[in-house]
Tab-separated table of C-alpha atoms (C1' of nucleotides) in Angstrom:
chain	number	residue	atom	x	y	z
A	1333	UNK	CA	0.042	0.034	-0.070
A	1334	UNK	CA	1.438	3.283	-1.136
A	1335	UNK	CA	1.701	5.977	1.756
A	1336	UNK	CA	-0.409	8.627	0.131
A	1337	UNK	CA	-3.343	6.968	-0.270
A	1338	UNK	CA	-4.289	6.455	3.319
A	1339	UNK	CA	-3.939	10.283	3.827
A	1340	UNK	CA	-7.287	11.377	5.117
A	1341	UNK	CA	-8.180	8.028	6.298
A	1342	UNK	CA	-6.131	7.295	9.017
A	1343	UNK	CA	-7.846	9.389	11.938
A	1344	UNK	CA	-11.157	7.455	11.253
A	1345	UNK	CA	-9.303	3.797	11.754
A	1346	UNK	CA	-7.767	4.943	14.975
A	1347	UNK	CA	-10.859	6.030	16.245
A	1348	UNK	CA	-12.465	2.874	15.340
A	1349	UNK	CA	-10.155	0.413	17.042
A	1350	UNK	CA	-10.056	2.697	20.171
A	1351	UNK	CA	-13.945	3.135	20.067
A	1352	UNK	CA	-14.067	-0.761	20.711
A	1353	UNK	CA	-11.389	-0.861	23.502
A	1354	UNK	CA	-9.165	1.697	25.247
A	1355	UNK	CA	-5.357	0.839	24.117
A	1356	UNK	CA	-2.418	2.535	24.310
A	1357	UNK	CA	-0.356	3.449	21.282
A	1358	UNK	CA	1.518	0.383	20.402
A	1359	UNK	CA	-1.634	-1.808	21.120
A	1360	UNK	CA	-3.528	0.447	18.330
A	1361	UNK	CA	-0.603	-0.521	15.847
A	1362	UNK	CA	-1.227	-4.025	16.664
A	1363	UNK	CA	-4.879	-3.767	16.532
A	1364	UNK	CA	-4.610	-2.174	12.978
A	1365	UNK	CA	-2.485	-4.740	11.825
A	1366	UNK	CA	-4.476	-7.502	13.148
A	1367	UNK	CA	-8.054	-6.222	12.108
A	1368	UNK	CA	-6.775	-5.674	8.619
A	1369	UNK	CA	-5.212	-8.984	8.035
A	1370	UNK	CA	-1.415	-7.479	8.028
A	1371	UNK	CA	-2.294	-4.807	5.219
A	1372	UNK	CA	-2.200	-1.786	7.457
A	1373	UNK	CA	1.342	-2.332	9.239
A	1374	UNK	CA	1.928	1.370	10.098
A	1375	UNK	CA	5.163	2.717	11.595
A	1376	UNK	CA	5.341	4.131	14.962
A	1377	UNK	CA	6.171	7.405	13.235
A	1378	UNK	CA	2.715	7.626	11.639
A	1379	UNK	CA	0.462	6.454	14.611
A	1380	UNK	CA	1.965	8.317	17.668
A	1381	UNK	CA	1.603	11.984	15.880
A	1382	UNK	CA	-1.947	10.962	14.646
A	1383	UNK	CA	-2.931	9.927	18.228
A	1384	UNK	CA	-1.446	13.283	19.958
A	1385	UNK	CA	-3.508	15.285	17.096
A	1386	UNK	CA	-6.737	13.413	17.771
A	1387	UNK	CA	-6.255	14.155	21.661
A	1388	UNK	CA	-5.461	17.968	20.857
A	1389	UNK	CA	-8.380	17.601	18.788
A	1390	UNK	CA	-10.194	16.241	21.780
A	1391	UNK	CA	-11.653	13.263	20.183
A	1392	UNK	CA	-9.374	11.218	22.159
A	1393	UNK	CA	-8.201	11.279	25.494
A	1394	UNK	CA	-5.160	9.666	27.307
A	1395	UNK	CA	-3.909	8.640	30.794
A	1396	UNK	CA	-0.672	7.287	31.975
A	1397	UNK	CA	-0.570	3.845	33.651
A	1398	UNK	CA	2.027	1.907	35.255
A	1399	UNK	CA	1.099	-1.819	35.733
A	1400	UNK	CA	4.674	-2.974	35.000
A	1401	UNK	CA	5.706	-0.941	31.939
A	1402	UNK	CA	4.787	2.813	31.390
A	1403	UNK	CA	1.733	2.883	28.995
A	1404	UNK	CA	-0.120	6.007	27.776
A	1405	UNK	CA	-3.581	4.527	27.155
A	1406	UNK	CA	-6.201	6.308	25.044
A	1407	UNK	CA	-10.101	6.162	25.106
A	1408	UNK	CA	-12.640	7.796	22.931
A	1409	UNK	CA	-14.389	10.932	23.896
A	1410	UNK	CA	-17.972	11.985	23.262
A	1411	UNK	CA	-16.978	14.135	20.382
A	1412	UNK	CA	-14.680	11.355	19.293
A	1413	UNK	CA	-17.425	9.199	18.776
A	1414	UNK	CA	-19.469	11.663	16.728
A	1415	UNK	CA	-16.371	12.121	14.514
A	1416	UNK	CA	-16.333	8.543	13.920
A	1417	UNK	CA	-19.748	8.460	12.556
A	1418	UNK	CA	-18.774	11.311	10.629
A	1419	UNK	CA	-15.519	9.390	9.129
A	1420	UNK	CA	-17.816	6.128	8.453
A	1421	UNK	CA	-20.219	8.466	6.281
A	1422	UNK	CA	-17.407	10.294	4.805
A	1423	UNK	CA	-15.898	7.110	3.669
A	1424	UNK	CA	-19.120	5.682	2.157
A	1425	UNK	CA	-19.500	8.850	0.176
A	1426	UNK	CA	-15.939	8.535	-1.045
A	1427	UNK	CA	-15.550	5.022	-2.073
A	1428	UNK	CA	-18.942	5.087	-3.893
A	1429	UNK	CA	-17.395	8.171	-5.846
A	1430	UNK	CA	-14.027	6.156	-6.479
A	1431	UNK	CA	-16.096	2.957	-7.407
A	1432	UNK	CA	-18.139	5.105	-10.060
A	1433	UNK	CA	-15.541	6.559	-11.674
A	1434	UNK	CA	-12.622	3.978	-11.469
A	1435	UNK	CA	-15.050	0.587	-12.316
B	1057	UNK	CA	-15.180	15.609	0.379
B	1058	UNK	CA	-11.921	16.652	2.063
B	1059	UNK	CA	-8.735	17.341	0.225
B	1060	UNK	CA	-6.347	14.810	1.582
B	1061	UNK	CA	-8.634	11.789	1.080
B	1062	UNK	CA	-8.193	12.152	-2.531
B	1063	UNK	CA	-4.337	11.926	-2.402
B	1064	UNK	CA	-2.882	8.831	-4.133
B	1065	UNK	CA	-6.137	7.947	-5.949
B	1066	UNK	CA	-6.424	10.929	-8.386
B	1067	UNK	CA	-4.248	9.341	-11.012
B	1068	UNK	CA	-6.377	6.156	-11.327
B	1069	UNK	CA	-9.335	8.250	-11.956
B	1070	UNK	CA	-7.965	10.210	-14.337
B	1071	UNK	CA	-6.485	7.526	-16.209
B	1072	UNK	CA	-9.756	5.557	-16.195
B	1073	UNK	CA	-11.800	8.435	-18.049
B	1074	UNK	CA	-9.287	9.108	-20.378
B	1075	UNK	CA	-8.931	4.997	-21.007
B	1076	UNK	CA	-12.607	5.685	-22.420
B	1077	UNK	CA	-12.154	8.254	-24.597
B	1078	UNK	CA	-9.465	10.651	-25.255
B	1079	UNK	CA	-10.086	14.133	-23.909
B	1080	UNK	CA	-8.498	17.545	-23.556
B	1081	UNK	CA	-7.819	18.509	-19.988
B	1082	UNK	CA	-11.247	20.634	-19.272
B	1083	UNK	CA	-13.178	17.797	-20.663
B	1084	UNK	CA	-11.448	15.660	-18.021
B	1085	UNK	CA	-12.923	17.878	-15.090
B	1086	UNK	CA	-16.452	17.707	-16.798
B	1087	UNK	CA	-16.062	13.960	-17.132
B	1088	UNK	CA	-14.750	13.469	-13.419
B	1089	UNK	CA	-17.483	15.561	-12.458
B	1090	UNK	CA	-20.693	13.904	-14.554
B	1091	UNK	CA	-19.463	10.245	-13.476
B	1092	UNK	CA	-19.331	11.083	-9.962
B	1093	UNK	CA	-22.715	12.574	-9.953
B	1094	UNK	CA	-21.043	15.853	-8.973
B	1095	UNK	CA	-19.095	14.810	-6.058
B	1096	UNK	CA	-15.876	15.162	-7.858
B	1097	UNK	CA	-15.407	18.978	-8.569
B	1098	UNK	CA	-11.944	19.073	-9.149
B	1099	UNK	CA	-10.258	22.760	-9.773
B	1100	UNK	CA	-7.957	23.066	-12.762
B	1101	UNK	CA	-5.026	23.575	-10.550
B	1102	UNK	CA	-5.437	19.777	-9.394
B	1103	UNK	CA	-6.388	18.347	-13.001
B	1104	UNK	CA	-3.771	20.255	-14.988
B	1105	UNK	CA	-0.423	19.424	-12.883
B	1106	UNK	CA	-1.870	15.670	-12.548
B	1107	UNK	CA	-2.157	15.383	-16.222
B	1108	UNK	CA	1.507	16.816	-16.837
B	1109	UNK	CA	2.847	14.302	-14.284
B	1110	UNK	CA	0.855	11.403	-15.935
B	1111	UNK	CA	2.249	12.398	-19.480
B	1112	UNK	CA	5.823	12.722	-18.083
B	1113	UNK	CA	5.618	9.311	-16.495
B	1114	UNK	CA	4.529	8.010	-19.969
B	1115	UNK	CA	1.174	6.892	-18.934
B	1116	UNK	CA	-0.710	9.524	-21.045
B	1117	UNK	CA	0.413	11.068	-24.234
B	1118	UNK	CA	-0.823	14.688	-25.768
B	1119	UNK	CA	-1.438	16.191	-28.820
B	1120	UNK	CA	-2.207	20.026	-29.612
B	1121	UNK	CA	-5.560	20.344	-31.876
B	1122	UNK	CA	-7.100	23.255	-33.144
B	1123	UNK	CA	-10.703	22.843	-34.374
B	1124	UNK	CA	-11.943	26.374	-33.486
B	1125	UNK	CA	-10.437	26.536	-29.812
B	1126	UNK	CA	-6.874	25.221	-29.127
B	1127	UNK	CA	-7.014	22.122	-26.982
B	1128	UNK	CA	-4.509	19.605	-25.897
B	1129	UNK	CA	-5.920	16.111	-26.190
B	1130	UNK	CA	-4.497	13.328	-23.929
B	1131	UNK	CA	-4.616	9.740	-25.055
B	1132	UNK	CA	-3.727	6.626	-22.814
B	1133	UNK	CA	-0.848	4.831	-23.571
B	1134	UNK	CA	0.124	1.032	-23.312
B	1135	UNK	CA	1.917	1.853	-20.095
B	1136	UNK	CA	-1.036	4.108	-19.003
B	1137	UNK	CA	-3.382	1.101	-19.733
B	1138	UNK	CA	-1.254	-1.536	-17.409
B	1139	UNK	CA	-1.017	1.243	-14.413
B	1140	UNK	CA	-5.017	1.680	-14.822
B	1141	UNK	CA	-4.966	-2.300	-13.883
B	1142	UNK	CA	-2.845	-1.935	-11.333
B	1143	UNK	CA	-4.605	1.105	-9.781
B	1144	UNK	CA	-7.566	-0.747	-9.699
B	1145	UNK	CA	-6.316	-3.746	-7.868
B	1146	UNK	CA	-4.624	-1.440	-5.517
B	1147	UNK	CA	-8.308	0.008	-4.874
B	1148	UNK	CA	-9.644	-3.226	-4.216
B	1149	UNK	CA	-7.068	-4.165	-1.577
B	1150	UNK	CA	-7.241	-0.749	0.061
B	1151	UNK	CA	-11.125	-0.414	0.193
B	1152	UNK	CA	-11.312	-3.713	1.364
B	1153	UNK	CA	-8.623	-2.845	3.971
B	1154	UNK	CA	-10.363	0.333	5.199
B	1155	UNK	CA	-13.832	-1.508	5.438
B	1156	UNK	CA	-12.366	-4.232	7.563
B	1157	UNK	CA	-11.215	-1.784	10.066
B	1158	UNK	CA	-13.935	0.942	9.998
B	1159	UNK	CA	-17.164	-0.812	9.893
C	584	DG	C1'	25.239	-9.735	30.549
C	585	DG	C1'	23.032	-9.409	26.027
C	586	DC	C1'	19.334	-9.734	23.223
C	587	DT	C1'	14.468	-9.149	21.600
C	588	DA	C1'	9.988	-7.255	21.965
C	589	DT	C1'	7.596	-3.662	24.045
C	590	DA	C1'	6.784	1.120	24.666
C	591	DC	C1'	7.240	6.090	23.980
C	592	DC	C1'	8.958	10.296	21.297
C	593	DT	C1'	9.914	14.102	17.616
C	594	DA	C1'	12.664	16.624	14.032
C	595	DG	C1'	12.914	16.748	9.384
C	596	DT	C1'	11.247	14.772	4.466
C	597	DG	C1'	8.621	13.917	0.397
C	598	DT	C1'	4.560	13.793	-1.944
C	599	DT	C1'	0.455	15.856	-3.700
C	600	DA	C1'	-4.016	18.227	-3.775
C	601	DC	C1'	-5.010	22.589	-3.643
C	602	DT	C1'	-4.670	28.030	-3.674
C	603	DA	C1'	-4.805	32.000	-6.268
C	604	DG	C1'	-3.323	34.048	-9.501
C	605	DG	C1'	-2.499	34.785	-14.589
C	606	DT	C1'	-3.439	34.464	-20.455
C	607	DG	C1'	-6.429	33.833	-23.885
C	608	DT	C1'	-10.629	32.594	-27.186
C	609	DC	C1'	-15.566	32.314	-28.454
C	610	DA	C1'	-20.516	33.508	-28.390
C	611	DA	C1'	-24.251	35.696	-26.633
C	612	DG	C1'	-26.816	39.794	-25.378
C	613	DC	C1'	-27.256	44.428	-24.704
D	752	DG	C1'	-18.547	47.759	-30.194
D	753	DC	C1'	-18.592	46.148	-25.319
D	754	DT	C1'	-19.290	43.174	-21.822
D	755	DT	C1'	-20.034	39.047	-19.818
D	756	DG	C1'	-19.477	34.384	-19.145
D	757	DA	C1'	-18.152	29.887	-20.431
D	758	DC	C1'	-14.541	27.771	-22.174
D	759	DA	C1'	-9.263	26.449	-21.943
D	760	DC	C1'	-4.774	26.514	-20.786
D	761	DC	C1'	-1.003	27.365	-16.990
D	762	DT	C1'	2.308	27.641	-13.039
D	763	DA	C1'	4.285	29.534	-8.465
D	764	DG	C1'	3.507	28.630	-3.818
D	765	DT	C1'	1.017	26.514	0.299
D	766	DA	C1'	-0.798	23.248	3.640
D	767	DA	C1'	-1.254	18.930	5.198
D	768	DC	C1'	0.132	14.814	6.762
D	769	DA	C1'	1.950	9.788	6.449
D	770	DC	C1'	6.417	8.630	6.616
D	771	DT	C1'	11.760	8.477	7.557
D	772	DA	C1'	15.351	8.054	10.718
D	773	DG	C1'	16.885	8.746	14.431
D	774	DG	C1'	16.734	8.440	19.879
D	775	DT	C1'	15.507	6.625	25.106
D	776	DA	C1'	13.931	3.251	28.162
D	777	DT	C1'	12.012	-1.030	30.278
D	778	DA	C1'	10.895	-5.962	30.805
D	779	DG	C1'	11.911	-10.837	30.269
D	780	DC	C1'	14.623	-14.413	28.751
D	781	DC	C1'	18.926	-17.089	27.231
DNA sequence: GGCTATACCTAGTGTTACTAGGTGTCAAGC
DNA sequence: GCTTGACACCTAGTAACACTAGGTATAGCC
């Protein structure tokens, strides 16, 4: 998968996995890999800044935990849930559009 | 539709419309708008540079015509046809991946 | 002790759709 | 004739963002 084609879609994906279960950053990467069947093997340099951006936008909230290893666990906020809905709808429109032209 | 989410997908869309019929730049914009039901209303500053890039990459070829107005008509090349196939396959993989995670 | 997987971070890069301008032609309406 | 709007082309600069390439540190296993 080439890097650019993910642009604009990453935030929704992260919101989707975190909405199911609060996760720390590294676990988000694992979850994306697993749920995509290995297709989404994102580097940390992609995911961590995205998490910070989502938190700055108030769509995620984070908390440091220390059960053994120090981890920053992210949960989805109300606004994040709402934005996830918007992302899903936007994806429907977008994919229908591409499908109509490309195929 | 937000601008970034198109990134990495535009080239395939242009190849798709030009593969059906040779078109000049302005007509490519119209064709994309029509085939997408109005969803893809791309500015000229997006499409013209993309056409130049595709020609530089050998995926399109252009010819100036003068039947009334001066127009630059683009046709798809053999390499362009092949790349269009790759784009379609890449889209299938990509959309399946997003679908798996997002929904 | 050394190694691997886990876990976090960020400064800088590259690509690319878009903005905001520009030039010129043609047809229709006044 | 003149103006307006659609047609038709172009490009320099901007913004956004996934990614590269580094860095630090801990836990568990051999």
